[in-house]
Amino acid sequence: KAVVSTQSTGAAEGRLTVFYGNKSQLPLQNFRTQLFVGQNDGEALKLEGQPISQLISAGAQVPQIITATCASMFLDIPILQISFSVGGDTKSVVVRLPLMLHKFCEGMPMSPQEFFARWKNLGAPEQEFQKVFKSTKPMEQDFIRGKVQGFGLEVLEGVDPRIDNFVAAGIVHTIGAKIGCLVRLEPSKPAQMYRLTMRSAKEGVAELLVNFLAQDL
């Protein structure tokens, strides 16, 4: 069994700890792990796994630290492949790591005036992405706020006159650049729908992050 915990260590760097537990009565031999980024991501996301023992005894648990560096925008969720031998059989397990672009996002406080000025400056069609979708979870204010903040965004007060709406801002940290993101989230309880709009300086970022955030709502 593999259990993953996420732990941030810096702006463009993150650290994940994976715990490998052997719940069988036999030792796991030739235990190996491999890390794979998306086919289209190249050097955008760099992963490095700490060396671990190739033998995990029965009932034992072994941690492995994985360091992630966000060099630039990456699209796909990285993969951890685990292989080992037990009782003469060879096994292979694939785990999707909880490491997406917004894990490198930090909330950015600003005044309503600053927000509107930045929003206006990001007016090119390729800088905006909007999605209208049905809610799959309770549309309570505290729940929505928690999801937006947990995404790495700063919820801004006093920007939208409608109290049910959420306005937020953040910066995605990469080695090459800091990518600003502005968000407006409009819930409609009667229709059980959301309209989520994001603007970002870098083309493609708004669409990517909107789709990830929509999955949480």
mmCIF file of C-alpha atoms in Angstrom:
data_model
loop_
_atom_site.group_PDB
_atom_site.id
_atom_site.type_symbol
_atom_site.label_atom_id
_atom_site.label_comp_id
_atom_site.label_asym_id
_atom_site.label_seq_id
_atom_site.Cartn_x
_atom_site.Cartn_y
_atom_site.Cartn_z
ATOM 1 C CA LYS A 1 0.000 0.000 0.000
ATOM 2 C CA ALA A 2 1.320 3.461 -0.943
ATOM 3 C CA VAL A 3 0.145 6.552 0.960
ATOM 4 C CA VAL A 4 1.103 9.996 -0.368
ATOM 5 C CA SER A 5 1.306 13.149 1.720
ATOM 6 C CA THR A 6 2.055 16.535 0.157
ATOM 7 C CA GLN A 7 4.371 19.020 1.832
ATOM 8 C CA SER A 8 5.370 22.364 0.337
ATOM 9 C CA THR A 9 8.967 23.488 0.772
ATOM 10 C CA GLY A 10 9.289 26.615 -1.363
ATOM 11 C CA ALA A 11 7.818 28.780 -4.100
ATOM 12 C CA ALA A 12 8.710 26.737 -7.197
ATOM 13 C CA GLU A 13 9.647 23.596 -5.297
ATOM 14 C CA GLY A 14 7.553 21.031 -3.487
ATOM 15 C CA ARG A 15 8.161 17.863 -1.560
ATOM 16 C CA LEU A 16 5.995 14.775 -1.355
ATOM 17 C CA THR A 17 6.477 11.927 1.071
ATOM 18 C CA VAL A 18 5.261 8.513 -0.066
ATOM 19 C CA PHE A 19 4.899 5.762 2.529
ATOM 20 C CA TYR A 20 5.155 2.205 1.220
ATOM 21 C CA GLY A 21 3.540 -0.293 3.589
ATOM 22 C CA ASN A 22 3.893 -4.067 3.352
ATOM 23 C CA LYS A 23 0.749 -5.612 4.860
ATOM 24 C CA SER A 24 1.554 -9.125 3.637
ATOM 25 C CA GLN A 25 3.274 -11.931 5.545
ATOM 26 C CA LEU A 26 6.112 -12.049 3.010
ATOM 27 C CA PRO A 27 8.929 -9.569 2.275
ATOM 28 C CA LEU A 28 8.748 -7.359 -0.815
ATOM 29 C CA GLN A 29 11.948 -7.873 -2.794
ATOM 30 C CA ASN A 30 13.510 -5.975 -5.711
ATOM 31 C CA PHE A 31 11.404 -2.981 -4.666
ATOM 32 C CA ARG A 32 11.857 -0.151 -7.174
ATOM 33 C CA THR A 33 10.132 3.106 -8.001
ATOM 34 C CA GLN A 34 10.173 5.197 -11.186
ATOM 35 C CA LEU A 35 8.826 8.705 -11.764
ATOM 36 C CA PHE A 36 7.284 9.864 -15.038
ATOM 37 C CA VAL A 37 6.088 13.298 -16.100
ATOM 38 C CA GLY A 38 3.588 13.853 -18.916
ATOM 39 C CA GLN A 39 4.695 13.164 -22.466
ATOM 40 C CA ASN A 40 4.230 16.816 -23.413
ATOM 41 C CA ASP A 41 5.794 18.305 -20.282
ATOM 42 C CA GLY A 42 9.476 17.613 -21.027
ATOM 43 C CA GLU A 43 11.584 19.588 -18.556
ATOM 44 C CA ALA A 44 8.647 21.659 -17.266
ATOM 45 C CA LEU A 45 8.362 19.501 -14.139
ATOM 46 C CA LYS A 46 11.433 17.877 -12.629
ATOM 47 C CA LEU A 47 11.044 15.007 -10.160
ATOM 48 C CA GLU A 48 13.692 13.356 -8.036
ATOM 49 C CA GLY A 49 13.060 10.427 -5.701
ATOM 50 C CA GLN A 50 15.186 9.715 -2.648
ATOM 51 C CA PRO A 51 16.888 6.275 -2.866
ATOM 52 C CA ILE A 52 15.155 3.596 -0.762
ATOM 53 C CA SER A 53 15.816 -0.006 0.221
ATOM 54 C CA GLN A 54 14.959 -2.720 -2.309
ATOM 55 C CA LEU A 55 13.674 -4.904 0.540
ATOM 56 C CA ILE A 56 10.573 -4.127 2.610
ATOM 57 C CA SER A 57 10.032 -6.644 5.386
ATOM 58 C CA ALA A 58 6.603 -8.049 6.285
ATOM 59 C CA GLY A 59 4.628 -5.479 8.293
ATOM 60 C CA ALA A 60 7.176 -2.719 7.651
ATOM 61 C CA GLN A 61 6.613 0.792 6.272
ATOM 62 C CA VAL A 62 9.243 2.710 4.311
ATOM 63 C CA PRO A 63 9.060 6.443 3.441
ATOM 64 C CA GLN A 64 10.392 8.003 0.242
ATOM 65 C CA ILE A 65 10.767 11.746 -0.270
ATOM 66 C CA ILE A 66 10.105 13.038 -3.786
ATOM 67 C CA THR A 67 11.295 16.533 -4.662
ATOM 68 C CA ALA A 68 9.386 18.382 -7.389
ATOM 69 C CA THR A 69 10.591 21.518 -9.183
ATOM 70 C CA CYS A 70 8.231 23.527 -11.387
ATOM 71 C CA ALA A 71 10.398 24.952 -14.161
ATOM 72 C CA SER A 72 7.460 26.146 -16.281
ATOM 73 C CA MET A 73 3.784 25.381 -16.925
ATOM 74 C CA PHE A 74 3.103 21.638 -17.038
ATOM 75 C CA LEU A 75 -0.115 19.963 -18.147
ATOM 76 C CA ASP A 76 -0.304 16.389 -16.920
ATOM 77 C CA ILE A 77 -0.357 14.719 -13.519
ATOM 78 C CA PRO A 78 2.916 12.823 -12.950
ATOM 79 C CA ILE A 79 3.006 9.065 -12.436
ATOM 80 C CA LEU A 80 4.767 6.928 -9.833
ATOM 81 C CA GLN A 81 5.389 3.344 -10.948
ATOM 82 C CA ILE A 82 6.137 0.790 -8.236
ATOM 83 C CA SER A 83 7.480 -2.688 -8.973
ATOM 84 C CA PHE A 84 8.464 -5.525 -6.631
ATOM 85 C CA SER A 85 8.601 -9.296 -6.219
ATOM 86 C CA VAL A 86 6.638 -11.193 -3.567
ATOM 87 C CA GLY A 87 6.354 -14.941 -3.182
ATOM 88 C CA GLY A 88 7.988 -15.480 -6.560
ATOM 89 C CA ASP A 89 5.540 -13.206 -8.416
ATOM 90 C CA THR A 90 6.412 -9.823 -9.923
ATOM 91 C CA LYS A 91 3.940 -7.016 -9.274
ATOM 92 C CA SER A 92 3.589 -3.515 -10.708
ATOM 93 C CA VAL A 93 1.468 -0.655 -9.377
ATOM 94 C CA VAL A 94 0.875 2.780 -10.914
ATOM 95 C CA VAL A 95 -0.031 5.781 -8.712
ATOM 96 C CA ARG A 96 -1.046 9.243 -9.903
ATOM 97 C CA LEU A 97 0.783 11.772 -7.727
ATOM 98 C CA PRO A 98 -1.286 14.676 -6.346
ATOM 99 C CA LEU A 99 0.960 17.208 -8.037
ATOM 100 C CA MET A 100 -0.714 19.728 -10.336
ATOM 101 C CA LEU A 101 0.259 23.232 -11.413
ATOM 102 C CA HIS A 102 -1.832 24.912 -8.704
ATOM 103 C CA LYS A 103 0.255 23.171 -6.025
ATOM 104 C CA PHE A 104 2.825 25.865 -6.817
ATOM 105 C CA CYS A 105 0.251 28.677 -6.475
ATOM 106 C CA GLU A 106 0.378 31.235 -3.665
ATOM 107 C CA GLY A 107 -2.415 33.630 -2.738
ATOM 108 C CA MET A 108 -1.907 37.278 -3.665
ATOM 109 C CA PRO A 109 -3.691 39.928 -1.550
ATOM 110 C CA MET A 110 -4.765 43.110 -3.338
ATOM 111 C CA SER A 111 -7.282 45.916 -3.084
ATOM 112 C CA PRO A 112 -10.414 46.073 -5.259
ATOM 113 C CA GLN A 113 -8.775 48.849 -7.274
ATOM 114 C CA GLU A 114 -5.706 46.716 -7.943
ATOM 115 C CA PHE A 115 -7.863 43.752 -8.926
ATOM 116 C CA PHE A 116 -9.930 45.703 -11.452
ATOM 117 C CA ALA A 117 -6.817 47.311 -12.961
ATOM 118 C CA ARG A 118 -5.088 43.938 -13.381
ATOM 119 C CA TRP A 119 -8.288 42.322 -14.680
ATOM 120 C CA LYS A 120 -8.597 45.022 -17.332
ATOM 121 C CA ASN A 121 -4.968 44.581 -18.390
ATOM 122 C CA LEU A 122 -5.531 40.859 -18.969
ATOM 123 C CA GLY A 123 -8.166 41.441 -21.615
ATOM 124 C CA ALA A 124 -6.793 39.419 -24.541
ATOM 125 C CA PRO A 125 -8.985 36.434 -25.554
ATOM 126 C CA GLU A 126 -6.151 33.938 -25.008
ATOM 127 C CA GLN A 127 -5.694 35.195 -21.434
ATOM 128 C CA GLU A 128 -9.219 34.290 -20.283
ATOM 129 C CA PHE A 129 -11.066 31.026 -19.865
ATOM 130 C CA GLN A 130 -14.614 30.575 -18.612
ATOM 131 C CA LYS A 131 -16.508 27.437 -17.687
ATOM 132 C CA VAL A 132 -20.136 26.943 -16.697
ATOM 133 C CA PHE A 133 -20.772 23.669 -14.915
ATOM 134 C CA LYS A 134 -23.126 21.879 -12.540
ATOM 135 C CA SER A 135 -22.251 21.569 -8.884
ATOM 136 C CA THR A 136 -21.517 18.092 -7.558
ATOM 137 C CA LYS A 137 -21.081 19.125 -3.924
ATOM 138 C CA PRO A 138 -22.910 21.337 -1.382
ATOM 139 C CA MET A 139 -22.882 24.997 -2.439
ATOM 140 C CA GLU A 140 -22.284 26.431 1.017
ATOM 141 C CA GLN A 141 -20.214 29.589 1.415
ATOM 142 C CA ASP A 142 -17.720 28.071 3.843
ATOM 143 C CA PHE A 143 -17.248 25.018 1.624
ATOM 144 C CA ILE A 144 -16.622 27.134 -1.493
ATOM 145 C CA ARG A 145 -14.259 29.475 0.353
ATOM 146 C CA GLY A 146 -12.290 26.514 1.661
ATOM 147 C CA LYS A 147 -11.927 25.010 -1.800
ATOM 148 C CA VAL A 148 -10.765 28.316 -3.333
ATOM 149 C CA GLN A 149 -8.251 28.925 -0.556
ATOM 150 C CA GLY A 150 -7.109 25.312 -0.645
ATOM 151 C CA PHE A 151 -6.386 25.787 -4.335
ATOM 152 C CA GLY A 152 -3.712 28.294 -3.378
ATOM 153 C CA LEU A 153 -5.717 31.470 -4.038
ATOM 154 C CA GLU A 154 -6.356 34.501 -1.846
ATOM 155 C CA VAL A 155 -10.069 35.284 -1.491
ATOM 156 C CA LEU A 156 -10.496 39.058 -1.885
ATOM 157 C CA GLU A 157 -13.170 40.888 0.067
ATOM 158 C CA GLY A 158 -15.166 43.870 -1.131
ATOM 159 C CA VAL A 159 -14.501 43.374 -4.849
ATOM 160 C CA ASP A 160 -17.789 41.883 -6.077
ATOM 161 C CA PRO A 161 -21.006 43.605 -4.914
ATOM 162 C CA ARG A 162 -22.823 40.243 -4.904
ATOM 163 C CA ILE A 163 -22.025 38.590 -1.586
ATOM 164 C CA ASP A 164 -22.499 35.074 -2.974
ATOM 165 C CA ASN A 165 -19.715 35.557 -5.531
ATOM 166 C CA PHE A 166 -16.045 34.913 -4.887
ATOM 167 C CA VAL A 167 -13.116 36.893 -6.259
ATOM 168 C CA ALA A 168 -9.589 35.600 -5.756
ATOM 169 C CA ALA A 169 -6.002 36.084 -6.902
ATOM 170 C CA GLY A 170 -2.795 34.120 -6.871
ATOM 171 C CA ILE A 171 0.665 33.669 -8.344
ATOM 172 C CA VAL A 172 1.934 30.408 -9.822
ATOM 173 C CA HIS A 173 5.642 30.161 -9.045
ATOM 174 C CA THR A 174 7.916 28.590 -11.643
ATOM 175 C CA ILE A 175 11.682 28.730 -12.038
ATOM 176 C CA GLY A 176 11.298 30.808 -15.187
ATOM 177 C CA ALA A 177 8.548 33.239 -14.169
ATOM 178 C CA LYS A 178 5.774 34.185 -11.775
ATOM 179 C CA ILE A 179 2.375 33.739 -13.427
ATOM 180 C CA GLY A 180 -0.455 35.881 -12.057
ATOM 181 C CA CYS A 181 -4.023 34.518 -11.943
ATOM 182 C CA LEU A 182 -7.284 36.346 -11.273
ATOM 183 C CA VAL A 183 -10.516 34.473 -10.548
ATOM 184 C CA ARG A 184 -14.240 35.235 -10.403
ATOM 185 C CA LEU A 185 -16.536 32.460 -9.218
ATOM 186 C CA GLU A 186 -20.315 32.938 -9.485
ATOM 187 C CA PRO A 187 -22.443 30.283 -7.774
ATOM 188 C CA SER A 188 -26.152 29.936 -8.558
ATOM 189 C CA LYS A 189 -27.846 27.929 -5.836
ATOM 190 C CA PRO A 190 -31.295 27.771 -7.517
ATOM 191 C CA ALA A 191 -29.745 26.265 -10.649
ATOM 192 C CA GLN A 192 -27.015 24.361 -8.763
ATOM 193 C CA MET A 193 -24.533 25.774 -11.283
ATOM 194 C CA TYR A 194 -21.236 27.668 -11.241
ATOM 195 C CA ARG A 195 -19.722 30.143 -13.665
ATOM 196 C CA LEU A 196 -15.970 30.212 -13.192
ATOM 197 C CA THR A 197 -13.834 32.795 -14.997
ATOM 198 C CA MET A 198 -10.072 33.086 -14.801
ATOM 199 C CA ARG A 199 -7.592 35.443 -16.414
ATOM 200 C CA SER A 200 -3.863 34.816 -16.516
ATOM 201 C CA ALA A 201 -0.893 36.454 -18.193
ATOM 202 C CA LYS A 202 0.343 33.196 -19.726
ATOM 203 C CA GLU A 203 -1.726 31.537 -22.430
ATOM 204 C CA GLY A 204 -3.118 28.151 -21.415
ATOM 205 C CA VAL A 205 -2.804 28.632 -17.672
ATOM 206 C CA ALA A 206 -6.374 29.907 -17.145
ATOM 207 C CA GLU A 207 -7.931 26.937 -18.958
ATOM 208 C CA LEU A 208 -5.764 24.426 -17.105
ATOM 209 C CA LEU A 209 -6.473 25.848 -13.653
ATOM 210 C CA VAL A 210 -10.190 26.387 -14.266
ATOM 211 C CA ASN A 211 -10.605 22.727 -15.165
ATOM 212 C CA PHE A 212 -8.746 21.617 -12.039
ATOM 213 C CA LEU A 213 -10.690 23.944 -9.722
ATOM 214 C CA ALA A 214 -14.015 22.901 -11.269
ATOM 215 C CA GLN A 215 -13.270 19.301 -10.273
ATOM 216 C CA ASP A 216 -13.164 20.397 -6.611
ATOM 217 C CA LEU A 217 -16.556 22.107 -6.785
#
